[in-house]
Tab-separated table of C-alpha atoms in Angstrom:
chain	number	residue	atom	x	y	z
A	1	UNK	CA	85.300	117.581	153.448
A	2	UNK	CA	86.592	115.554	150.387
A	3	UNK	CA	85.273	117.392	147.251
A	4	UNK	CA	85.336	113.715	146.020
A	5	UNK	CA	82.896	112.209	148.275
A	6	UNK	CA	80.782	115.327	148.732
A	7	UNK	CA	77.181	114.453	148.790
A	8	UNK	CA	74.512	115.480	146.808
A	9	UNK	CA	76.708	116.839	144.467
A	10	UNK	CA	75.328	116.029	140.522
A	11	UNK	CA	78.074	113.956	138.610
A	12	UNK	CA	77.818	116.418	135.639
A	13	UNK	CA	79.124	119.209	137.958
A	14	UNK	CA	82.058	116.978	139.176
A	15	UNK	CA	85.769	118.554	139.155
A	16	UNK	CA	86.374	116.035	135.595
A	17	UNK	CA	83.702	117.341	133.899
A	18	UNK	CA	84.305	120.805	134.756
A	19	UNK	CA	87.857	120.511	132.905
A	20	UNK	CA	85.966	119.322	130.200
A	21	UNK	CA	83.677	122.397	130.291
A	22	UNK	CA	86.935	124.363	130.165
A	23	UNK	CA	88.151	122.927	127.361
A	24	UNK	CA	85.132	123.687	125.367
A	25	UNK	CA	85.111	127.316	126.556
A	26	UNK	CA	88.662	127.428	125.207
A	27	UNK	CA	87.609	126.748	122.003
A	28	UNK	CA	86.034	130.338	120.817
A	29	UNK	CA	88.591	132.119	122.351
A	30	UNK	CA	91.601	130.335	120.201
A	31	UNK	CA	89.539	130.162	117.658
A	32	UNK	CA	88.541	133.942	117.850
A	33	UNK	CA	92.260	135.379	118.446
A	34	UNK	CA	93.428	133.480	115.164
A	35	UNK	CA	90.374	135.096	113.201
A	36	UNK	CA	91.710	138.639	114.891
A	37	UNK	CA	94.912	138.487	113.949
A	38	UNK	CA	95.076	136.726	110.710
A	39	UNK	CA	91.763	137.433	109.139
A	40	UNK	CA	91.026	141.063	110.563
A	41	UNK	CA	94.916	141.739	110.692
A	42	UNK	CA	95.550	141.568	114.590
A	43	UNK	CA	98.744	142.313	116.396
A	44	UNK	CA	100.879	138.616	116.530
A	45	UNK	CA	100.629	138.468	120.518
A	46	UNK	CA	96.999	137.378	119.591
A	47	UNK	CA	98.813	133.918	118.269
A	48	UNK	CA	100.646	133.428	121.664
A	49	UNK	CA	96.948	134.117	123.530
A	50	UNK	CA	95.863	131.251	121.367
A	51	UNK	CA	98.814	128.750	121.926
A	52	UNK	CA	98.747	129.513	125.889
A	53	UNK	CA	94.807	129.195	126.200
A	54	UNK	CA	95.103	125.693	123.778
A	55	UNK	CA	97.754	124.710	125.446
A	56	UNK	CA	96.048	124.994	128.992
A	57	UNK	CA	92.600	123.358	127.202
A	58	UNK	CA	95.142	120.118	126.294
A	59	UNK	CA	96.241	120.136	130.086
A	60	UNK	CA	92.909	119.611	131.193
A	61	UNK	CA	92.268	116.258	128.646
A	62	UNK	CA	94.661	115.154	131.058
A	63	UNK	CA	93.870	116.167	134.311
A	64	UNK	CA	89.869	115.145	133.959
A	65	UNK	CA	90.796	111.857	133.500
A	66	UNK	CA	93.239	111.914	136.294
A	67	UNK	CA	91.039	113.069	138.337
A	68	UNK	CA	88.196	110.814	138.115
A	69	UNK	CA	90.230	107.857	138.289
A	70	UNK	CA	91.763	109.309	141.980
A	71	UNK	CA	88.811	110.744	143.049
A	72	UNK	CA	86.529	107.849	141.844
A	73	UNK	CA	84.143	110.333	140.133
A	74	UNK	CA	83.993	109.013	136.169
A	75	UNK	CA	80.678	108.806	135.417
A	76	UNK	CA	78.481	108.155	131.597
A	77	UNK	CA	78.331	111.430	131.300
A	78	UNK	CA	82.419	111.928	130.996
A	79	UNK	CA	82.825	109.496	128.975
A	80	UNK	CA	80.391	110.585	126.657
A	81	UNK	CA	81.382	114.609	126.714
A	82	UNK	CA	85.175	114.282	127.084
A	83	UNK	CA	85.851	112.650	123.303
A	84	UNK	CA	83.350	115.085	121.642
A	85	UNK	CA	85.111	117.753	123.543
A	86	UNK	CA	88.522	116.355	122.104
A	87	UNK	CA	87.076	116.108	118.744
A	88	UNK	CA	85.681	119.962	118.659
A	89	UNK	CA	88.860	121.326	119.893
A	90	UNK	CA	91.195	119.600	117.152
A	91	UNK	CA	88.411	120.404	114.368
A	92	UNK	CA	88.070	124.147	115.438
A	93	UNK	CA	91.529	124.628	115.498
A	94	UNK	CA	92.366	122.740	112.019
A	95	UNK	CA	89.739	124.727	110.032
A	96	UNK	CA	90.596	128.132	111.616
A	97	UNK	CA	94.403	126.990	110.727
A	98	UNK	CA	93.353	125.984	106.887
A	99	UNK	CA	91.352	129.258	106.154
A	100	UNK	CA	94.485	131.175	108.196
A	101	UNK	CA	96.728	129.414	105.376
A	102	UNK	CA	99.070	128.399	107.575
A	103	UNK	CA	97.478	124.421	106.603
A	104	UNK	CA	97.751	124.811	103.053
A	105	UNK	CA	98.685	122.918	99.650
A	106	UNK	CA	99.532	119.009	100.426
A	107	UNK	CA	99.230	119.779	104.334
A	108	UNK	CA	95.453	119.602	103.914
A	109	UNK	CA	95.242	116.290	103.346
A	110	UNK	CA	97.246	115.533	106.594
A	111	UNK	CA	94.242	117.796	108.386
A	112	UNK	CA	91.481	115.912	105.662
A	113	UNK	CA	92.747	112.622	106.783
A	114	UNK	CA	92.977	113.469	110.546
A	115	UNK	CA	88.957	115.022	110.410
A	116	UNK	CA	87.561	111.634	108.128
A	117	UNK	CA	89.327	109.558	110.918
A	118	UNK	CA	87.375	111.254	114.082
A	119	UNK	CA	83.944	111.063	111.998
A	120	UNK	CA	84.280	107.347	111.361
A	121	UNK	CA	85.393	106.802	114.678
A	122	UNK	CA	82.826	108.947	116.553
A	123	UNK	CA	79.975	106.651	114.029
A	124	UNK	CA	81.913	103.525	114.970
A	125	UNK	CA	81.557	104.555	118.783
A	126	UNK	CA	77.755	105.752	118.517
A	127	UNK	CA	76.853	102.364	116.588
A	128	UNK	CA	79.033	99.937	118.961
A	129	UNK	CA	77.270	101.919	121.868
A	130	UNK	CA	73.567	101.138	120.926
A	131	UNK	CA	75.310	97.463	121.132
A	132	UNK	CA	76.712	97.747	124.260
A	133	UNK	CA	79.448	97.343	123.322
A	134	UNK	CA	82.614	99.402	124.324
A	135	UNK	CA	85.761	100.205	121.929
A	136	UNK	CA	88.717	101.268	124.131
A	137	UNK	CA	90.968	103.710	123.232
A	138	UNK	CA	94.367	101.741	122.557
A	139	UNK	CA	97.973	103.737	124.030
A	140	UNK	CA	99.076	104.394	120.177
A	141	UNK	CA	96.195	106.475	120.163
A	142	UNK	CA	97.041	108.297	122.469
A	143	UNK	CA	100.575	109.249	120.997
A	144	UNK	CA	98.543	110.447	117.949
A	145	UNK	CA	96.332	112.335	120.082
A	146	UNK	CA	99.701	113.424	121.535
A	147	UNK	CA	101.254	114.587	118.443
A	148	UNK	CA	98.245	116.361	116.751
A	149	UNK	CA	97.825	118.410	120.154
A	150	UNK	CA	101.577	119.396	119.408
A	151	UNK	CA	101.304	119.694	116.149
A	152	UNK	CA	98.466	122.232	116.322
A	153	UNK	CA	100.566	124.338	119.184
A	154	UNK	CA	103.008	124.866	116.618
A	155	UNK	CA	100.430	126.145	114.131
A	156	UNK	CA	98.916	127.663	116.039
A	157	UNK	CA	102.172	130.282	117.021
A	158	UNK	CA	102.530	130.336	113.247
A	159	UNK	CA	104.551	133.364	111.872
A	160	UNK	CA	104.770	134.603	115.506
A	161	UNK	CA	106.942	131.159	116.660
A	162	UNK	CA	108.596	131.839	113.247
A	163	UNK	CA	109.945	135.029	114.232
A	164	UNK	CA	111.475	133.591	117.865
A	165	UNK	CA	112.078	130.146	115.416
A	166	UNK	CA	111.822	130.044	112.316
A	167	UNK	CA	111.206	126.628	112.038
A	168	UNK	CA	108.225	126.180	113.874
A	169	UNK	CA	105.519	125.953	111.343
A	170	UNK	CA	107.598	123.672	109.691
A	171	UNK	CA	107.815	121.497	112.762
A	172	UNK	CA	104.001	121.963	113.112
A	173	UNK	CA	103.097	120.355	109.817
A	174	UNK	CA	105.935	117.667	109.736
A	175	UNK	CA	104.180	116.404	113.034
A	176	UNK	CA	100.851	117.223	111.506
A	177	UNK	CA	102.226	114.576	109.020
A	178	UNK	CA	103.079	112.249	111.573
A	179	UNK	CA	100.059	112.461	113.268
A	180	UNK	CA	98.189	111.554	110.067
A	181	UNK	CA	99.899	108.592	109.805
A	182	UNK	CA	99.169	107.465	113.054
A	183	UNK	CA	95.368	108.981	112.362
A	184	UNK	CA	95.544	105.898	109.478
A	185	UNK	CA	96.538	103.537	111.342
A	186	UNK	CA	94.789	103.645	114.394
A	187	UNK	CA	91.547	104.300	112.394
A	188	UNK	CA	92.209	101.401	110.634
A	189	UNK	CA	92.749	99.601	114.285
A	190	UNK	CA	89.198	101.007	115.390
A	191	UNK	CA	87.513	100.222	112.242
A	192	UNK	CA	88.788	96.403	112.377
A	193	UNK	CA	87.643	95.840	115.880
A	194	UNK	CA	84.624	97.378	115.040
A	195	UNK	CA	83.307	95.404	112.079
A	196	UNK	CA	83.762	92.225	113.693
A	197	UNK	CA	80.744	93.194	115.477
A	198	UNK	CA	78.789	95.065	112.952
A	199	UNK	CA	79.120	91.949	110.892
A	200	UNK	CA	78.213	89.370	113.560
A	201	UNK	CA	74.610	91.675	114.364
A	202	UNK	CA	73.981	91.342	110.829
A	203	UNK	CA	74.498	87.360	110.951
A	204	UNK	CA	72.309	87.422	114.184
């Protein structure tokens, strides 16, 4: 039997939202093997744990969409859980990174801008919902979305990826960088599309 068309089965238990699941069950465990080894002094294979388990979490923003466009199955439910999962993942990981020090000095602001951008947009989204009306997510922002999920691998492997390459913090923040800028702009992109409304239900 298709595990697409299966009957009976609740939407919120579908394959896509499952993967989503995953990805916030990843979070505590990347975020709990940077605390181990750089706040209670763990051995650096704790680092790769945490770039293999965050990498795997970013596979599955991919694959639940995939999925429930093939398989038919996207419901309210993913649409509504798989952003906030997005959002909790990059946040986690860009705090535990700041206290770790490995996001420090003028980097912060990259991670400062990156964090103010997902608020607004997340208050944009829940406003623009109670509207009906839907903002949808443009392909640039996906590149940044791209990027930052690169950028954070490469923290994330820190002063472990250092000693295989020792460039690869300073890979991590220069696309941390990049993916600010893009953070701007596409913020900026959301933010214009969505005051046209706000300001037409206030003329209404």
């Amino acid at each position: 039997m298709n595990i697409a068309t299966t009957r009976g089965q609740p939407k919120s238990l579908s394959i896509p939202n499952i993967l989503t699941y995953a990805r916030i069950a990843a979070i505590p465990v990347v975020v709990g093997c940077i605390y181990a080894q750089s706040i209670m002094d763990g051995p650096l294979w704790l680092r790769w744990v945490a770039v293999v388990v965050f990498i795997a979490a970013g596979v599955t923003d991919y694959l639940d969409g995939y999925y429930a466009r093939i398989w038919n199955q996207q419901s309210a439910f993913g649409r509504m859980l798989d952003p906030i999962a997005d959002k909790l993942l990059v946040a986690s990981c860009l705090l535990m990174l700041a206290a770790d020090g490995i996001i420090h000095g003028w980097s912060l602001w990259a991670a400062i801008v990156i964090l103010c951008r997902e608020i607004l947009v997340s208050g944009l989204r829940e406003y623009l919902a109670a509207l009906r009306v839907s903002v949808p997510v443009t392909k640039l922002a996906k590149w940044k979305t791209t990027i930052q999920l690169i950028a954070i691998g490469f923290l994330l492997a820190g002063e472990a990826g250092d000693q295989v390459v020792p460039v690869v913090t300073q890979i991590g923040l220069l696309l941390l960088w990049a993916s600010a800028i893009f953070t701007i702009y596409t913020g900026y992109d959301y933010f214009r599309a969505g005051i046209h409304h706000l300001i037409k239900e206030d003329e209404g």
